[in-house]
JSON list of N, CA and C in Angstrom, two decimals:
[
{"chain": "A", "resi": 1, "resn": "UNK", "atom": "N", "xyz": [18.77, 13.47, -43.28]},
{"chain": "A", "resi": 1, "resn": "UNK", "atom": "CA", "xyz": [19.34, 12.75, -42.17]},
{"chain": "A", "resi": 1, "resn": "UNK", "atom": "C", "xyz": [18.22, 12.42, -41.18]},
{"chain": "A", "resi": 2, "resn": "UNK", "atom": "N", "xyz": [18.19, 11.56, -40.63]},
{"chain": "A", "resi": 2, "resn": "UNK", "atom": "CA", "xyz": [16.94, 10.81, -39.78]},
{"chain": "A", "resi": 2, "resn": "UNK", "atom": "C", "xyz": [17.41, 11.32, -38.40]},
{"chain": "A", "resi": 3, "resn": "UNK", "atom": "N", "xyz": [16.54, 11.66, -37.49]},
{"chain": "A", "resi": 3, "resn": "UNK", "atom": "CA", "xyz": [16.79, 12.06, -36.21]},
{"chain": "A", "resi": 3, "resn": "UNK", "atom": "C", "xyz": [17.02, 10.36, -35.10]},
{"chain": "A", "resi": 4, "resn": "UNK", "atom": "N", "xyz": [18.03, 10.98, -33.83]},
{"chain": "A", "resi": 4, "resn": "UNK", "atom": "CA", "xyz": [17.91, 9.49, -33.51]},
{"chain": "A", "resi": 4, "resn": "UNK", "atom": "C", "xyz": [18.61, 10.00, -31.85]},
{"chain": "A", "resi": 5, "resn": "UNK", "atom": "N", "xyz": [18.41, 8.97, -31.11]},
{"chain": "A", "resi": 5, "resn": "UNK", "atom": "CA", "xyz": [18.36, 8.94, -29.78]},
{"chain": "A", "resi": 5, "resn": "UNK", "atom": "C", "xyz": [19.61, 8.47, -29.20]},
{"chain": "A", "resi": 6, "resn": "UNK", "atom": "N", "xyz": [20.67, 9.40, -28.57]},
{"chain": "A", "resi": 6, "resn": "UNK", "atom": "CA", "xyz": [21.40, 8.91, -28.07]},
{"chain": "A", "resi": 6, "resn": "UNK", "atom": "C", "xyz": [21.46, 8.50, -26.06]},
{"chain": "A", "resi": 7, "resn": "UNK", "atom": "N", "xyz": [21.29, 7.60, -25.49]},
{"chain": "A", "resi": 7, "resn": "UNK", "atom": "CA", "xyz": [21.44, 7.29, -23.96]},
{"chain": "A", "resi": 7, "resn": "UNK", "atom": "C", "xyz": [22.74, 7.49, -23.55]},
{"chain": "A", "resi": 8, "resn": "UNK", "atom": "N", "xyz": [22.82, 7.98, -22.24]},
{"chain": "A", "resi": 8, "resn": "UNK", "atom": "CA", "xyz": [24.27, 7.95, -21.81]},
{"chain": "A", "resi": 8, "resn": "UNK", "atom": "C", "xyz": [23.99, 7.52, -20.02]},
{"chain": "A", "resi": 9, "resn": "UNK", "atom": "N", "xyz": [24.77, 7.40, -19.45]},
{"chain": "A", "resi": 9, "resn": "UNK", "atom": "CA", "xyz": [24.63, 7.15, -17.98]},
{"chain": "A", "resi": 9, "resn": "UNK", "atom": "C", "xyz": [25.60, 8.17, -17.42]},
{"chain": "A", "resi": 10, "resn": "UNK", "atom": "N", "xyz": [25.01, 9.01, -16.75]},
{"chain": "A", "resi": 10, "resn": "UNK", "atom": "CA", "xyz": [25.68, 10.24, -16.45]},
{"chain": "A", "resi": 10, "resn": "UNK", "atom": "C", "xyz": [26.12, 9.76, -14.41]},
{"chain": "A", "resi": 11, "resn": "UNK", "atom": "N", "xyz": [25.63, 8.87, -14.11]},
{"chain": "A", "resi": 11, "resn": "UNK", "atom": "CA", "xyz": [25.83, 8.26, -12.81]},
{"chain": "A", "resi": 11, "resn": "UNK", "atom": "C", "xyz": [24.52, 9.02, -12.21]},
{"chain": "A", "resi": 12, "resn": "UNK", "atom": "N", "xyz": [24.70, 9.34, -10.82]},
{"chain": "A", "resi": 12, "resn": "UNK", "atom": "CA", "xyz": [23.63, 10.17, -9.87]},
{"chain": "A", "resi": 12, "resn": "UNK", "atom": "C", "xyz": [23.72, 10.17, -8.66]},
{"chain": "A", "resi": 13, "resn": "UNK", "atom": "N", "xyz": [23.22, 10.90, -8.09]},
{"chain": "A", "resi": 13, "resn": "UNK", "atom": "CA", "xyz": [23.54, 11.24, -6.36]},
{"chain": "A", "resi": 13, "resn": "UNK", "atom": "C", "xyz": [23.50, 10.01, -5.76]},
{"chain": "A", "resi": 14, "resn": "UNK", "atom": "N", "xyz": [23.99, 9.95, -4.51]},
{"chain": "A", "resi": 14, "resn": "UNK", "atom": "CA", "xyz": [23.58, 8.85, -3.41]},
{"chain": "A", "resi": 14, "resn": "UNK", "atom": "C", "xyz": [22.68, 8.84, -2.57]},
{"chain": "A", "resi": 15, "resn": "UNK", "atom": "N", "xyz": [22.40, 10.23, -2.01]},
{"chain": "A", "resi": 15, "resn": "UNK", "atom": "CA", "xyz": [21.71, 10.86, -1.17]},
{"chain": "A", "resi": 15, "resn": "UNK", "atom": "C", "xyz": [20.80, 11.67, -1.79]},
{"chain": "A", "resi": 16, "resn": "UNK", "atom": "N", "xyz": [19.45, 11.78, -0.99]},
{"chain": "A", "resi": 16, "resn": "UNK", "atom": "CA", "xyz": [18.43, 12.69, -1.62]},
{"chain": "A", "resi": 16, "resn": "UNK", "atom": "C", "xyz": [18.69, 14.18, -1.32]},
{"chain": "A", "resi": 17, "resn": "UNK", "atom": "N", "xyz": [19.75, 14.50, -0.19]},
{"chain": "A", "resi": 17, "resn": "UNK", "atom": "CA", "xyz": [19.95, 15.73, -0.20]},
{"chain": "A", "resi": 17, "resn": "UNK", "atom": "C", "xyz": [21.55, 16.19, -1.58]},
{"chain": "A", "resi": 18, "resn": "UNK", "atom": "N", "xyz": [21.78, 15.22, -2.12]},
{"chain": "A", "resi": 18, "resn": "UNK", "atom": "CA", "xyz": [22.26, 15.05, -3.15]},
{"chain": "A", "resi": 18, "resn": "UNK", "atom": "C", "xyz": [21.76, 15.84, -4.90]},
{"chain": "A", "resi": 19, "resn": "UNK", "atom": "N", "xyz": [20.67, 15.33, -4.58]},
{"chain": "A", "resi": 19, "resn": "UNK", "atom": "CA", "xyz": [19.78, 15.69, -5.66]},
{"chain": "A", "resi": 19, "resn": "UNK", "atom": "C", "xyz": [20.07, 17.21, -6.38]},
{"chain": "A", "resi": 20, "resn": "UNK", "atom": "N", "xyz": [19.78, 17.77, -5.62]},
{"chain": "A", "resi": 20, "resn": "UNK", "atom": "CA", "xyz": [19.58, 19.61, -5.88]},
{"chain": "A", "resi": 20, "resn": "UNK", "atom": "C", "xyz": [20.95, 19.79, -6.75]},
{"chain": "A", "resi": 21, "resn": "UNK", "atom": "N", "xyz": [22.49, 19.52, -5.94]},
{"chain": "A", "resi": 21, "resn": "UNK", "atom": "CA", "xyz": [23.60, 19.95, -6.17]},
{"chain": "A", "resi": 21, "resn": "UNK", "atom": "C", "xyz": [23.74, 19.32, -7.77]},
{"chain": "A", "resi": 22, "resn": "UNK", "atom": "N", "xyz": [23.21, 18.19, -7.84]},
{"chain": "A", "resi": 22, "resn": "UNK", "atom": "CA", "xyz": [23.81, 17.38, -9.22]},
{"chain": "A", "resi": 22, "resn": "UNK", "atom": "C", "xyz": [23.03, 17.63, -10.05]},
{"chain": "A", "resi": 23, "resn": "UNK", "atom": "N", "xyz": [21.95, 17.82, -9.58]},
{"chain": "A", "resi": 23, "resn": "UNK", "atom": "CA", "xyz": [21.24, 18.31, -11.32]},
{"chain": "A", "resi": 23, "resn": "UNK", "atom": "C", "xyz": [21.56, 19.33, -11.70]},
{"chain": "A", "resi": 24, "resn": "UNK", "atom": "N", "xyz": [21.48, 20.87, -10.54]},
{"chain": "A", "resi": 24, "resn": "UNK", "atom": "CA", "xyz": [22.78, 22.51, -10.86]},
{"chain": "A", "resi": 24, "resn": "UNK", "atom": "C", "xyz": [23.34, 21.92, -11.96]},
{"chain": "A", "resi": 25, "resn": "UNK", "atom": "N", "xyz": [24.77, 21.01, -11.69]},
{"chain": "A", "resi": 25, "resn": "UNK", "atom": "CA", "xyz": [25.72, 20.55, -12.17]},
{"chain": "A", "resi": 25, "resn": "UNK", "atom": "C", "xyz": [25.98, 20.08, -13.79]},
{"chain": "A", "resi": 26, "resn": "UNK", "atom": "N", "xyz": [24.48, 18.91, -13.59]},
{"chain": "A", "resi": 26, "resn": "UNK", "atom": "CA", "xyz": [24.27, 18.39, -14.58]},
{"chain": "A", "resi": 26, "resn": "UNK", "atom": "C", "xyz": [23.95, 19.52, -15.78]},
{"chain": "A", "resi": 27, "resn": "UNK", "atom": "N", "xyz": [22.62, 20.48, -15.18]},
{"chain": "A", "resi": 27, "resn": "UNK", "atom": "CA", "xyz": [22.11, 21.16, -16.68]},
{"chain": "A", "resi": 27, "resn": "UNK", "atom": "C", "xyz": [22.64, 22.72, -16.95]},
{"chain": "A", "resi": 28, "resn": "UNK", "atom": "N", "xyz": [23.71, 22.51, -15.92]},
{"chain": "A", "resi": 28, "resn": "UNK", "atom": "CA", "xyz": [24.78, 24.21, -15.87]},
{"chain": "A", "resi": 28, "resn": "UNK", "atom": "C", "xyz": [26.55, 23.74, -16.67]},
{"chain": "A", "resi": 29, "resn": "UNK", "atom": "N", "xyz": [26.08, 22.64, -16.97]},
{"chain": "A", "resi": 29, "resn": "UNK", "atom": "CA", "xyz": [27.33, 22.13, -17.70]},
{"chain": "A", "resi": 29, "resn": "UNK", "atom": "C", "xyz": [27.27, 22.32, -19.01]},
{"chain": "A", "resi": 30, "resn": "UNK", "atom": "N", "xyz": [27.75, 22.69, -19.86]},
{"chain": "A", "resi": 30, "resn": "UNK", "atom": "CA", "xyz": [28.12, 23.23, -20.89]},
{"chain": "A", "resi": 30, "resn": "UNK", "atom": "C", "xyz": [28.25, 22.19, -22.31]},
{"chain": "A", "resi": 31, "resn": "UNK", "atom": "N", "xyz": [29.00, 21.53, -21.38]},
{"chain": "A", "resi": 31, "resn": "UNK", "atom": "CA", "xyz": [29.44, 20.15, -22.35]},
{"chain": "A", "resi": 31, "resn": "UNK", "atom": "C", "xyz": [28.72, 18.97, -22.40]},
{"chain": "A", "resi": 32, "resn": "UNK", "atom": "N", "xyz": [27.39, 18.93, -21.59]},
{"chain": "A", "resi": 32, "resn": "UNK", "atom": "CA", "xyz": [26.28, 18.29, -21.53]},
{"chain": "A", "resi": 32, "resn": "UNK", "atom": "C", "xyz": [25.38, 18.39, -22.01]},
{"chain": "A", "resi": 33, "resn": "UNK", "atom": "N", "xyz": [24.67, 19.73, -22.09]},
{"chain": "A", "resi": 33, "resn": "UNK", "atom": "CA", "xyz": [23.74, 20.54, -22.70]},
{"chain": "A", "resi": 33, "resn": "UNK", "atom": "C", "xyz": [24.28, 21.69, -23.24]},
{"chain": "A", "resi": 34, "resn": "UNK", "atom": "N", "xyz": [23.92, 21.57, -24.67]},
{"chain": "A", "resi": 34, "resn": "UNK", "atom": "CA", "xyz": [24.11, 22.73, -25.55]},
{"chain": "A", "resi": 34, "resn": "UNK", "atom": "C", "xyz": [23.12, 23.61, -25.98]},
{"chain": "A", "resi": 35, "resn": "UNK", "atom": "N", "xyz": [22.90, 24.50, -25.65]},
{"chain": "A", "resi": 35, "resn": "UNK", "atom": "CA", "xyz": [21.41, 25.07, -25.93]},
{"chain": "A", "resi": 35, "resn": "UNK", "atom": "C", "xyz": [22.23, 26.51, -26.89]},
{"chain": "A", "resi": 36, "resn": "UNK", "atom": "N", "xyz": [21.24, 26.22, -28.44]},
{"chain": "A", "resi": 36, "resn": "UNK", "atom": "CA", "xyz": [21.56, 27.05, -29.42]},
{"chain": "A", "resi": 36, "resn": "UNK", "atom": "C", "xyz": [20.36, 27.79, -29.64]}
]
């Protein structure tokens, strides 16, 4: 099976004090990142 690249648009903060909370979010999500 050939390896291959999937993109998604996950949206993103509005604000730069934004930042911190959504990435937590983003790479503490489960169903986003699967780490085996």
């Amino acid at each position: 099976m050939k390896p291959g690249v999937l993109l998604f648009n996950l949206g993103g903060p509005e604000r730069l004090s934004d930042v911190k909370p959504f990435l937590y979010r983003l790479f503490s999500d489960p169903e986003i990142v699967r780490v085996k």
